[in-house]
Amino acid sequence: MAATPIAVITGASSGIGAATARQLAAAGYRVVLTARRKDRIEALAAEINEAGQQATAYALDVTDRNAVDEFATAFRTLAVLVNNAGGALGADPVATGDPADWRQMYETNVIGTLNVTQALLPALTAGGDGTIVILSSTAGLSTYEGGGGYVAAKHGEHVLAETLRLEIVGTPVRVIEVAPGMVKTEEFATTRFRGDTEKAEKVYAGVEAPLTADDVADTITWAVTRPSHVNIDLLVVRPRAQASNSKVHRTA
C-alpha cells in the first residue's frame, strides 16, 4: 500500500494558507501546517483530522533558518511544498517608505521562501515526484503606486521561482508559481494597514466579487494535482472586475 503523500504549507494559520491546507487534505494529502501562530494551526489541524483527513501542526517562523533546517529533518521524502507565507506592510510611496517595512517584507516573502525551499528540496527530490508551489502575486509582475516595497519583494519571489525552475530542470521536481490579484481575506489588508479596518475595507470598496482564499486554494490544488509531466509554470488569477493592478471596476 502506497504511503499517503505529504504536503507542507507555510503560512497556514489563516487566509489562503489555511484554505489550501483544507483543500489539499481533501484531495488526499497528509498536510503539515506551519505558521508562527501555534494555536491557529493546531485548531486547523484538529478540524481537518476530525473530518477524517490527515493533518499535523508545526509552529515555524520561515525567516529563522536554524528552525527551518530543524523542521526539515522530519522528512525523508516529500510530495508538495506550498510557499505561502508572506504579506504586505504599508502603502507608502518610495520617497517616504519605511526601510524596516521593506526589509521585513523581503525577509518574509523572499528569504522565507528561499529558506524553506532550500531545506526541503532534498526531500522533494528524493520522493521522485515533487512539486514546489510559490505563491507570488500580480505585484510580482507589474507595479502600482504605493506598493513599492511589496512589489519589490514579490518581484524577487517571482524571479526566485523562474530561476529555480531553470536550475533544477531534469530533476523530478516541478516549480509552479501562482500569482493572485485582488483577494479579500480576513487579514491581508488589515495587516498591511496595521489594524486600520477602515483603510483595509477601502481596498475592496465597490468591487462586486474579489477573489476569496478558497478561489486561490482551488487554483493551487488544481495545479498541484495535474499529471506529473504537466508543469503550470505561471498561473495568474484575478477577479473578473480586475483587469490589472491599477484597473479595477468599482460599482461605487
XYZ file of N, CA and C in Angstrom:
756
model
N 0.844 -1.194 0.000
C 0.000 0.000 0.000
C 0.881 1.246 0.000
N 0.612 2.173 -0.947
C 1.437 3.372 -1.073
C 1.197 4.298 0.105
N 2.266 4.940 0.531
C 2.155 5.891 1.633
C 1.386 7.125 1.183
N 0.685 7.748 2.109
C -0.041 8.978 1.802
C 0.956 10.093 1.504
N 0.828 10.779 0.368
C 1.772 11.860 0.055
C 1.636 13.006 1.048
N 2.765 13.645 1.348
C 2.801 14.719 2.336
C 2.927 16.065 1.632
N 2.144 17.029 2.095
C 2.229 18.404 1.599
C 2.484 19.345 2.760
N 3.510 20.163 2.662
C 3.822 21.193 3.650
C 3.273 22.521 3.147
N 2.544 23.215 4.004
C 2.012 24.535 3.656
C 2.517 25.544 4.671
N 3.234 26.568 4.214
C 3.682 27.627 5.119
C 2.614 28.708 5.204
N 2.632 29.446 6.307
C 1.636 30.495 6.490
C 0.221 29.949 6.508
N 0.038 28.802 7.171
C -1.243 28.092 7.112
C -2.219 28.496 8.209
N -1.922 29.555 8.941
C -2.774 29.908 10.080
C -4.050 30.632 9.680
N -4.116 31.154 8.453
C -5.311 31.879 8.023
C -5.300 32.030 6.513
N -6.359 32.618 5.980
C -6.402 33.014 4.582
C -6.126 31.916 3.595
N -5.317 32.238 2.590
C -5.028 31.310 1.502
C -4.324 30.056 2.013
N -3.422 30.208 2.973
C -2.708 29.046 3.506
C -3.640 28.051 4.157
N -4.555 28.545 4.998
C -5.499 27.656 5.662
C -6.437 27.003 4.659
N -6.921 27.779 3.686
C -7.817 27.225 2.667
C -7.111 26.169 1.828
N -5.843 26.398 1.515
C -5.074 25.420 0.741
C -4.868 24.133 1.536
N -4.612 24.274 2.824
C -4.452 23.093 3.678
C -5.722 22.238 3.651
N -6.868 22.884 3.781
C -8.135 22.143 3.763
C -8.337 21.428 2.424
N -8.048 22.124 1.339
C -8.317 21.544 0.022
C -7.322 20.441 -0.336
N -6.057 20.602 0.026
C -5.088 19.535 -0.244
C -5.374 18.308 0.629
N -5.814 18.536 1.861
C -6.190 17.411 2.721
C -7.362 16.653 2.104
N -8.337 17.388 1.588
C -9.488 16.750 0.942
C -9.089 16.015 -0.329
N -7.986 16.460 -0.950
C -7.502 15.819 -2.175
C -6.646 14.582 -1.882
N -6.443 14.272 -0.602
C -5.752 13.038 -0.256
C -4.343 13.186 0.272
N -3.908 14.406 0.538
C -2.573 14.620 1.088
C -2.622 14.647 2.617
N -1.530 14.210 3.236
C -1.341 14.468 4.662
C -0.678 15.824 4.749
N -1.379 16.781 5.300
C -0.880 18.151 5.283
C -0.140 18.479 6.575
N 0.967 19.156 6.419
C 1.750 19.646 7.552
C 1.615 21.159 7.535
N 1.001 21.701 8.571
C 0.680 23.119 8.639
C 1.747 23.855 9.431
N 2.337 24.875 8.830
C 3.322 25.671 9.553
C 2.904 27.130 9.567
N 3.201 27.792 10.670
C 2.970 29.225 10.849
C 3.528 29.587 12.214
N 3.622 30.862 12.485
C 4.113 31.289 13.801
C 3.046 31.127 14.881
N 1.783 31.254 14.514
C 0.702 31.190 15.494
C 0.282 29.737 15.729
N 0.880 29.158 16.746
C 0.689 27.736 17.027
C -0.767 27.382 17.297
N -1.460 28.238 18.035
C -2.858 27.934 18.375
C -3.730 27.832 17.134
N -3.488 28.694 16.156
C -4.280 28.696 14.927
C -4.081 27.406 14.126
N -2.836 27.018 13.940
C -2.605 25.830 13.108
C -2.991 24.549 13.841
N -2.882 24.539 15.170
C -3.334 23.368 15.920
C -4.846 23.212 15.813
N -5.569 24.331 15.845
C -7.018 24.272 15.695
C -7.399 23.800 14.297
N -6.687 24.267 13.303
C -6.972 23.847 11.933
C -6.643 22.370 11.727
N -5.528 21.921 12.282
C -5.170 20.509 12.182
C -6.241 19.630 12.830
N -6.741 20.070 13.981
C -7.800 19.321 14.659
C -9.060 19.255 13.798
N -9.413 20.368 13.174
C -10.586 20.416 12.285
C -10.436 19.421 11.125
N -9.249 19.411 10.508
C -9.011 18.525 9.367
C -9.042 17.061 9.799
N -8.417 16.772 10.929
C -8.406 15.390 11.421
C -9.814 14.914 11.791
N -10.591 15.796 12.376
C -11.961 15.443 12.743
C -12.821 15.159 11.518
N -12.435 15.720 10.382
C -13.152 15.480 9.124
C -12.734 14.162 8.467
N -11.824 13.433 9.133
C -11.385 12.144 8.610
C -10.184 12.223 7.689
N -9.552 13.389 7.639
C -8.355 13.573 6.825
C -7.130 13.641 7.739
N -5.969 13.965 7.194
C -4.741 13.897 7.980
C -4.022 15.242 8.004
N -3.720 15.706 9.213
C -3.017 16.985 9.356
C -2.172 16.997 10.614
N -1.045 17.725 10.513
C -0.143 17.932 11.646
C 0.230 19.406 11.687
N 0.334 19.947 12.886
C 0.712 21.357 13.044
C 2.144 21.453 13.565
N 2.882 22.437 13.041
C 4.265 22.660 13.469
C 4.523 24.163 13.478
N 4.719 24.740 14.646
C 4.975 26.178 14.745
C 6.335 26.503 14.139
N 6.360 27.457 13.213
C 7.595 27.746 12.490
C 7.594 29.182 11.973
N 8.727 29.849 12.156
C 8.977 31.152 11.552
C 9.907 30.906 10.368
N 9.420 31.142 9.151
C 10.203 30.793 7.960
C 11.456 31.649 7.806
N 11.540 32.759 8.538
C 12.741 33.587 8.446
C 13.843 33.119 9.391
N 13.551 32.138 10.229
C 14.532 31.581 11.166
C 15.154 30.337 10.529
N 16.335 30.508 9.947
C 16.919 29.411 9.166
C 17.233 28.188 10.018
N 17.699 28.388 11.224
C 18.001 27.239 12.084
C 16.739 26.434 12.379
N 15.648 27.137 12.654
C 14.382 26.448 12.922
C 13.875 25.723 11.682
N 14.038 26.341 10.517
C 13.611 25.709 9.268
C 14.420 24.449 8.999
N 15.723 24.515 9.209
C 16.580 23.337 8.984
C 16.207 22.207 9.936
N 15.897 22.540 11.176
C 15.476 21.516 12.132
C 14.149 20.893 11.701
N 13.224 21.706 11.258
C 11.936 21.216 10.757
C 12.142 20.241 9.600
N 13.048 20.559 8.707
C 13.260 19.747 7.506
C 13.773 18.346 7.813
N 14.404 18.152 8.976
C 14.942 16.825 9.307
C 13.843 15.790 9.508
N 12.605 16.229 9.635
C 11.489 15.290 9.839
C 11.088 14.574 8.559
N 11.614 15.024 7.407
C 11.143 14.497 6.131
C 12.253 13.794 5.361
N 12.020 12.515 5.085
C 12.923 11.793 4.174
C 12.486 12.031 2.735
N 11.176 12.000 2.508
C 10.612 12.341 1.211
C 9.425 13.271 1.426
N 9.108 14.021 0.401
C 8.026 14.998 0.475
C 7.438 15.146 -0.921
N 6.100 15.273 -0.987
C 5.440 15.390 -2.291
C 5.245 16.837 -2.719
N 4.829 17.690 -1.782
C 4.445 19.062 -2.147
C 4.925 20.041 -1.086
N 5.426 21.176 -1.542
C 5.714 22.315 -0.674
C 4.967 23.512 -1.229
N 4.111 24.107 -0.423
C 3.416 25.338 -0.809
C 4.010 26.494 -0.011
N 4.782 27.333 -0.692
C 5.378 28.514 -0.066
C 4.351 29.645 -0.101
N 3.570 29.731 0.967
C 2.515 30.725 1.038
C 2.842 31.858 2.011
N 3.695 31.635 2.986
C 3.995 32.660 3.992
C 4.510 33.930 3.313
N 3.993 35.060 3.743
C 4.406 36.337 3.167
C 3.520 37.442 3.694
N 3.355 38.487 2.896
C 2.471 39.562 3.308
C 3.011 40.929 2.955
N 2.150 41.931 3.156
C 2.488 43.312 2.826
C 2.416 44.184 4.066
N 3.230 45.235 4.081
C 3.220 46.220 5.163
C 3.235 47.612 4.555
N 2.214 48.390 4.856
C 2.179 49.778 4.424
C 1.862 49.965 2.953
N 1.539 51.205 2.612
C 1.269 51.585 1.226
C 1.849 52.969 0.956
N 3.023 53.201 1.511
C 3.673 54.498 1.364
C 4.425 54.577 0.037
N 4.568 55.776 -0.519
C 5.375 55.926 -1.733
C 6.851 55.648 -1.451
N 7.587 55.406 -2.514
C 9.017 55.111 -2.375
C 9.730 56.228 -1.617
N 9.339 57.463 -1.856
C 10.028 58.612 -1.242
C 9.971 58.609 0.271
N 8.909 58.021 0.842
C 8.750 58.078 2.296
C 8.553 56.701 2.933
N 8.703 55.636 2.162
C 8.527 54.288 2.701
C 9.528 53.980 3.803
N 9.106 53.188 4.764
C 9.956 52.814 5.889
C 10.859 51.649 5.481
N 12.173 51.841 5.498
C 13.077 50.749 5.122
C 12.881 49.501 5.973
N 12.439 49.662 7.218
C 12.198 48.489 8.067
C 11.050 47.652 7.518
N 10.025 48.319 6.989
C 8.928 47.591 6.368
C 9.411 46.845 5.126
N 10.189 47.527 4.298
C 10.722 46.894 3.082
C 11.561 45.668 3.454
N 12.389 45.826 4.472
C 13.256 44.724 4.889
C 12.433 43.540 5.395
N 11.411 43.829 6.189
C 10.580 42.747 6.720
C 9.827 42.022 5.612
N 9.312 42.765 4.641
C 8.611 42.122 3.525
C 9.557 41.256 2.702
N 10.768 41.738 2.485
C 11.742 40.942 1.732
C 12.129 39.686 2.506
N 12.346 39.838 3.800
C 12.726 38.689 4.627
C 11.642 37.610 4.613
N 10.383 38.021 4.732
C 9.297 37.049 4.809
C 8.987 36.436 3.455
N 8.797 37.288 2.443
C 8.374 36.801 1.137
C 9.483 36.094 0.363
N 10.687 36.638 0.420
C 11.775 36.100 -0.409
C 12.690 35.171 0.388
N 13.268 35.663 1.466
C 14.207 34.837 2.229
C 13.474 33.679 2.903
N 12.260 33.923 3.376
C 11.483 32.824 3.952
C 11.227 31.718 2.939
N 10.836 32.115 1.735
C 10.627 31.123 0.665
C 11.933 30.412 0.329
N 13.021 31.160 0.265
C 14.328 30.564 -0.010
C 14.707 29.558 1.075
N 14.545 29.948 2.337
C 14.917 29.053 3.447
C 14.192 27.716 3.365
N 12.876 27.773 3.222
C 12.090 26.542 3.244
C 12.353 25.707 1.994
N 12.474 26.366 0.851
C 12.731 25.644 -0.391
C 14.084 24.942 -0.348
N 15.112 25.636 0.092
C 16.437 25.011 0.176
C 16.433 23.830 1.142
N 15.777 24.014 2.280
C 15.799 22.972 3.304
C 15.032 21.721 2.882
N 13.945 21.889 2.120
C 13.095 20.749 1.773
C 13.332 20.202 0.367
N 14.139 20.879 -0.435
C 14.389 20.403 -1.800
C 14.960 18.981 -1.844
N 15.887 18.606 -0.951
C 16.371 17.213 -0.985
C 15.252 16.193 -0.788
N 14.320 16.455 0.115
C 13.214 15.521 0.350
C 12.252 15.502 -0.826
N 12.021 16.644 -1.443
C 11.168 16.707 -2.623
C 11.785 15.929 -3.782
N 13.086 16.021 -3.905
C 13.787 15.296 -4.968
C 13.817 13.807 -4.678
N 14.085 13.449 -3.440
C 14.177 12.039 -3.053
C 12.865 11.297 -3.247
N 11.750 12.017 -3.159
C 10.449 11.377 -3.353
C 10.185 10.967 -4.778
N 10.936 11.517 -5.714
C 10.813 11.113 -7.110
C 9.691 11.795 -7.870
N 8.916 12.646 -7.214
C 7.802 13.319 -7.882
C 7.358 14.505 -7.022
N 8.226 15.499 -6.911
C 7.964 16.614 -6.018
C 7.374 17.818 -6.732
N 6.685 18.644 -5.974
C 6.101 19.885 -6.511
C 6.344 21.015 -5.521
N 6.917 22.099 -6.018
C 7.081 23.319 -5.236
C 6.117 24.354 -5.787
N 5.279 24.879 -4.921
C 4.391 25.979 -5.300
C 4.894 27.243 -4.625
N 5.073 28.283 -5.410
C 5.434 29.588 -4.868
C 4.259 30.517 -5.115
N 3.649 30.961 -4.025
C 2.520 31.873 -4.124
C 3.072 33.288 -4.164
N 3.110 33.848 -5.361
C 3.627 35.209 -5.504
C 2.440 36.170 -5.530
N 2.324 36.952 -6.563
C 1.254 37.943 -6.661
C 1.362 38.604 -8.019
N 0.266 39.210 -8.475
C 0.400 40.042 -9.669
C 1.323 41.229 -9.392
N 1.568 41.522 -8.117
C 2.552 42.549 -7.754
C 3.965 42.123 -8.126
N 4.165 40.838 -8.388
C 5.458 40.352 -8.829
C 5.655 40.459 -10.326
N 4.624 40.931 -11.030
C 4.675 41.017 -12.490
C 4.568 42.445 -12.997
N 3.920 43.317 -12.224
C 3.817 44.731 -12.598
C 3.638 45.553 -11.331
N 3.918 46.828 -11.431
C 3.934 47.665 -10.239
C 2.680 48.529 -10.117
N 2.557 49.197 -8.995
C 1.470 50.152 -8.786
C 1.910 51.152 -7.715
N 1.319 52.325 -7.748
C 1.695 53.378 -6.798
C 1.382 52.945 -5.367
N 2.303 53.241 -4.476
C 2.116 52.907 -3.071
C 2.461 51.475 -2.735
N 2.931 50.738 -3.723
C 3.223 49.323 -3.475
C 4.684 48.963 -3.581
N 5.570 49.965 -3.622
C 6.975 49.724 -3.937
C 7.636 48.604 -3.161
N 7.496 48.612 -1.839
C 8.167 47.603 -1.022
C 7.619 46.212 -1.258
N 6.306 46.096 -1.317
C 5.666 44.793 -1.556
C 5.949 44.315 -2.975
N 5.861 45.235 -3.931
C 6.143 44.890 -5.324
C 7.583 44.402 -5.473
N 8.516 45.078 -4.821
C 9.923 44.665 -4.901
C 10.099 43.253 -4.348
N 9.456 42.977 -3.217
C 9.565 41.646 -2.616
C 8.938 40.585 -3.509
N 7.758 40.863 -4.056
C 7.086 39.878 -4.887
C 7.784 39.688 -6.232
N 8.407 40.741 -6.753
C 9.251 40.556 -7.941
C 10.411 39.610 -7.615
N 10.987 39.767 -6.425
C 12.060 38.862 -6.012
C 11.591 37.431 -5.929
N 10.385 37.213 -5.395
C 9.842 35.860 -5.274
C 9.555 35.265 -6.652
N 9.043 36.101 -7.558
C 8.779 35.656 -8.930
C 10.073 35.210 -9.617
N 11.122 36.006 -9.464
C 12.410 35.665 -10.085
C 13.009 34.418 -9.443
N 12.810 34.262 -8.142
C 13.272 33.042 -7.466
C 12.645 31.810 -8.120
N 11.338 31.860 -8.365
C 10.641 30.730 -8.983
C 11.175 30.452 -10.386
N 11.332 31.503 -11.189
C 11.827 31.328 -12.558
C 13.231 30.734 -12.579
N 14.090 31.248 -11.709
C 15.479 30.791 -11.687
C 15.576 29.354 -11.200
N 14.841 29.029 -10.145
C 14.854 27.661 -9.626
C 14.398 26.673 -10.688
N 13.366 27.036 -11.444
C 12.871 26.132 -12.485
C 13.953 25.843 -13.527
N 14.713 26.860 -13.896
C 15.815 26.671 -14.833
C 16.895 25.760 -14.252
N 17.193 25.975 -12.983
C 18.325 25.284 -12.363
C 18.062 23.825 -12.060
N 16.792 23.440 -11.813
C 16.534 22.045 -11.443
C 15.827 21.266 -12.547
N 15.745 21.846 -13.752
C 15.144 21.099 -14.851
C 15.906 19.784 -15.041
N 15.176 18.719 -15.266
C 15.805 17.389 -15.372
C 15.700 16.603 -14.093
N 15.325 17.263 -12.990
C 15.073 16.555 -11.733
C 13.571 16.286 -11.634
N 13.150 15.390 -10.756
C 11.720 15.067 -10.664
C 10.930 16.045 -9.782
N 11.201 17.336 -9.952
C 10.534 18.351 -9.136
C 9.994 19.456 -10.045
N 8.715 19.747 -9.915
C 8.091 20.844 -10.656
C 8.160 22.124 -9.825
N 8.196 23.259 -10.504
C 8.109 24.558 -9.835
C 6.927 25.297 -10.430
N 5.901 25.506 -9.608
C 4.668 26.161 -10.023
C 4.569 27.506 -9.315
N 4.267 28.538 -10.078
C 4.028 29.848 -9.475
C 2.570 30.233 -9.696
N 1.888 30.578 -8.617
C 0.527 31.080 -8.690
C 0.547 32.529 -8.237
N 0.049 33.408 -9.104
C 0.111 34.848 -8.849
C -1.298 35.427 -8.788
N -1.867 35.553 -7.587
C -3.218 36.113 -7.466
C -3.217 37.632 -7.563
N -4.353 38.149 -8.034
C -4.587 39.581 -7.992
C -5.306 39.943 -6.708
N -6.439 40.619 -6.824
C -7.160 41.096 -5.644
C -7.879 39.944 -4.941
N -7.424 39.633 -3.733
C -8.022 38.574 -2.915
C -8.453 39.194 -1.593
N -9.703 39.016 -1.225
C -10.183 39.538 0.052
C -10.150 38.419 1.082
N -9.229 38.527 2.019
C -9.149 37.583 3.132
C -9.349 38.357 4.433
N -9.400 37.624 5.529
C -9.710 38.281 6.804
C -8.551 39.108 7.346
N -7.343 38.937 6.810
C -6.199 39.590 7.455
C -5.275 40.374 6.534
N -5.216 40.071 5.240
C -4.159 40.645 4.401
C -4.140 42.171 4.449
N -5.251 42.813 4.082
C -5.272 44.278 4.037
C -5.217 44.883 5.442
N -5.848 44.212 6.403
C -5.824 44.721 7.784
C -4.399 44.735 8.321
N -3.645 43.680 8.032
C -2.237 43.634 8.443
C -1.441 44.714 7.726
N -1.706 44.876 6.436
C -0.974 45.876 5.658
C -1.138 47.266 6.258
N -2.353 47.551 6.727
C -2.627 48.879 7.288
C -2.622 48.875 8.814
N -1.929 47.904 9.373
C -1.664 47.836 10.810
C -2.936 47.943 11.666
N -3.927 47.172 11.265
C -5.151 47.100 12.050
C -6.197 48.146 11.727
N -5.921 49.024 10.776
C -6.886 50.062 10.397
C -7.917 49.427 9.461
N -9.045 49.003 10.021
C -10.050 48.279 9.239
C -10.727 49.181 8.207
N -10.805 50.472 8.485
C -11.418 51.396 7.527
C -10.591 51.469 6.247
N -9.276 51.618 6.395
C -8.391 51.627 5.226
C -8.432 50.284 4.509
N -8.478 49.214 5.273
C -8.497 47.884 4.674
C -9.741 47.680 3.825
N -10.883 48.131 4.311
C -12.134 47.962 3.567
C -12.151 48.780 2.287
N -11.468 49.920 2.276
C -11.434 50.765 1.076
C -10.758 50.063 -0.100
N -9.865 49.124 0.190
C -9.188 48.381 -0.878
C -10.213 47.661 -1.749
N -11.272 47.158 -1.115
C -12.252 46.334 -1.823
C -13.570 47.079 -2.080
N -13.641 48.343 -1.721
C -14.891 49.099 -1.826
C -15.402 49.118 -3.262
N -16.657 48.728 -3.444
C -17.289 48.773 -4.755
C -16.919 47.643 -5.688
N -16.019 46.758 -5.261
C -15.636 45.613 -6.108
C -16.661 44.507 -5.868
N -17.382 44.142 -6.912
C -18.514 43.236 -6.756
C -18.112 41.888 -6.164
N -17.014 41.323 -6.636
C -16.636 39.995 -6.155
C -15.128 39.802 -6.264
N -14.375 40.302 -5.281
C -12.936 39.983 -5.268
C -12.755 38.492 -5.049
N -11.576 37.991 -5.368
C -11.285 36.581 -5.125
C -11.355 36.281 -3.635
N -11.634 35.040 -3.313
C -11.591 34.573 -1.928
C -10.390 33.662 -1.744
N -10.078 33.376 -0.495
C -8.989 32.431 -0.206
C -9.277 31.077 -0.835
N -10.537 30.661 -0.816
C -10.903 29.370 -1.407
C -10.689 29.357 -2.916
N -10.935 30.494 -3.584
C -10.682 30.567 -5.026
C -9.213 30.283 -5.338
N -8.327 30.901 -4.568
C -6.889 30.719 -4.817
C -6.460 29.307 -4.421
N -6.985 28.810 -3.304
C -6.655 27.445 -2.879
C -7.098 26.427 -3.922
N -8.249 26.659 -4.532
C -8.738 25.781 -5.585
C -7.785 25.783 -6.778
N -7.264 26.969 -7.104
C -6.298 27.098 -8.200
C -5.008 26.348 -7.877
N -4.514 26.513 -6.662
C -3.295 25.820 -6.239
C -3.500 24.307 -6.285
N -4.611 23.846 -5.748
C -4.873 22.405 -5.706
C -4.997 21.832 -7.108
N -5.649 22.565 -8.005
C -5.743 22.115 -9.399
C -4.354 21.972 -10.016
N -3.500 22.982 -9.827
C -2.163 22.942 -10.419
C -1.334 21.786 -9.859
N -1.422 21.578 -8.547
C -0.652 20.510 -7.892
C -1.102 19.130 -8.351
N -2.381 18.962 -8.617
C -2.918 17.639 -8.937
C -2.943 17.332 -10.428
N -2.290 18.169 -11.248
C -2.114 17.806 -12.661
C -1.165 16.614 -12.754
N -1.212 15.857 -13.866
C -0.265 14.753 -14.034
C 1.181 15.227 -13.876
N 2.044 14.339 -13.425
C 3.414 14.716 -13.054
C 4.192 15.412 -14.157
N 3.885 15.079 -15.421
C 4.656 15.671 -16.520
C 4.144 17.055 -16.899
N 3.059 17.496 -16.268
C 2.461 18.798 -16.588
C 2.900 19.821 -15.547
N 3.606 20.865 -15.991
C 4.062 21.914 -15.078
C 3.341 23.216 -15.409
N 2.598 23.732 -14.462
C 1.954 25.039 -14.619
C 2.971 26.085 -14.193
N 3.754 26.556 -15.142
C 4.855 27.467 -14.810
C 4.372 28.699 -14.044
N 3.379 29.388 -14.613
C 2.884 30.618 -14.015
C 1.396 30.736 -14.284
N 0.628 30.855 -13.224
C -0.819 30.980 -13.357
C -1.259 32.267 -12.669
N -1.734 33.222 -13.462
C -2.247 34.487 -12.934
C -3.749 34.354 -12.762
N -4.249 34.682 -11.580
C -5.682 34.575 -11.317
C -6.172 35.871 -10.681
N -7.155 36.484 -11.329
C -7.731 37.734 -10.857
C -9.251 37.623 -10.826
N -9.916 38.474 -10.067
C -11.371 38.553 -10.186
C -11.738 39.199 -11.520
N -12.935 38.914 -12.001
C -13.376 39.473 -13.276
C -13.337 40.994 -13.261
N -13.551 41.595 -12.102
C -13.603 43.056 -12.000
C -12.227 43.714 -12.065
N -11.172 42.935 -12.079
C -9.815 43.498 -12.065
C -9.106 43.166 -13.372
N -8.788 44.188 -14.153
C -8.075 43.975 -15.410
C -6.565 44.062 -15.237
N -6.122 44.807 -14.232
C -4.695 44.943 -13.937
C -4.568 45.409 -12.498
N -3.340 45.583 -12.041
C -3.154 46.061 -10.666
C -3.771 47.435 -10.435
N -3.872 48.229 -11.476
C -4.374 49.596 -11.322
C -5.699 49.840 -12.040
N -6.269 48.813 -12.650
C -7.543 48.961 -13.362
C -8.550 48.001 -12.755
N -9.421 48.548 -11.888
C -10.419 47.743 -11.189
C -11.789 48.391 -11.372
N -12.766 47.598 -11.759
C -14.119 48.136 -11.894
C -14.775 48.168 -10.524
N -15.267 49.353 -10.155
C -15.966 49.534 -8.888
C -17.360 50.090 -9.166
N -18.346 49.556 -8.481
C -19.716 49.971 -8.707
C -20.068 51.256 -7.988
N -19.226 51.660 -7.051
C -19.469 52.891 -6.309
C -18.152 53.498 -5.874
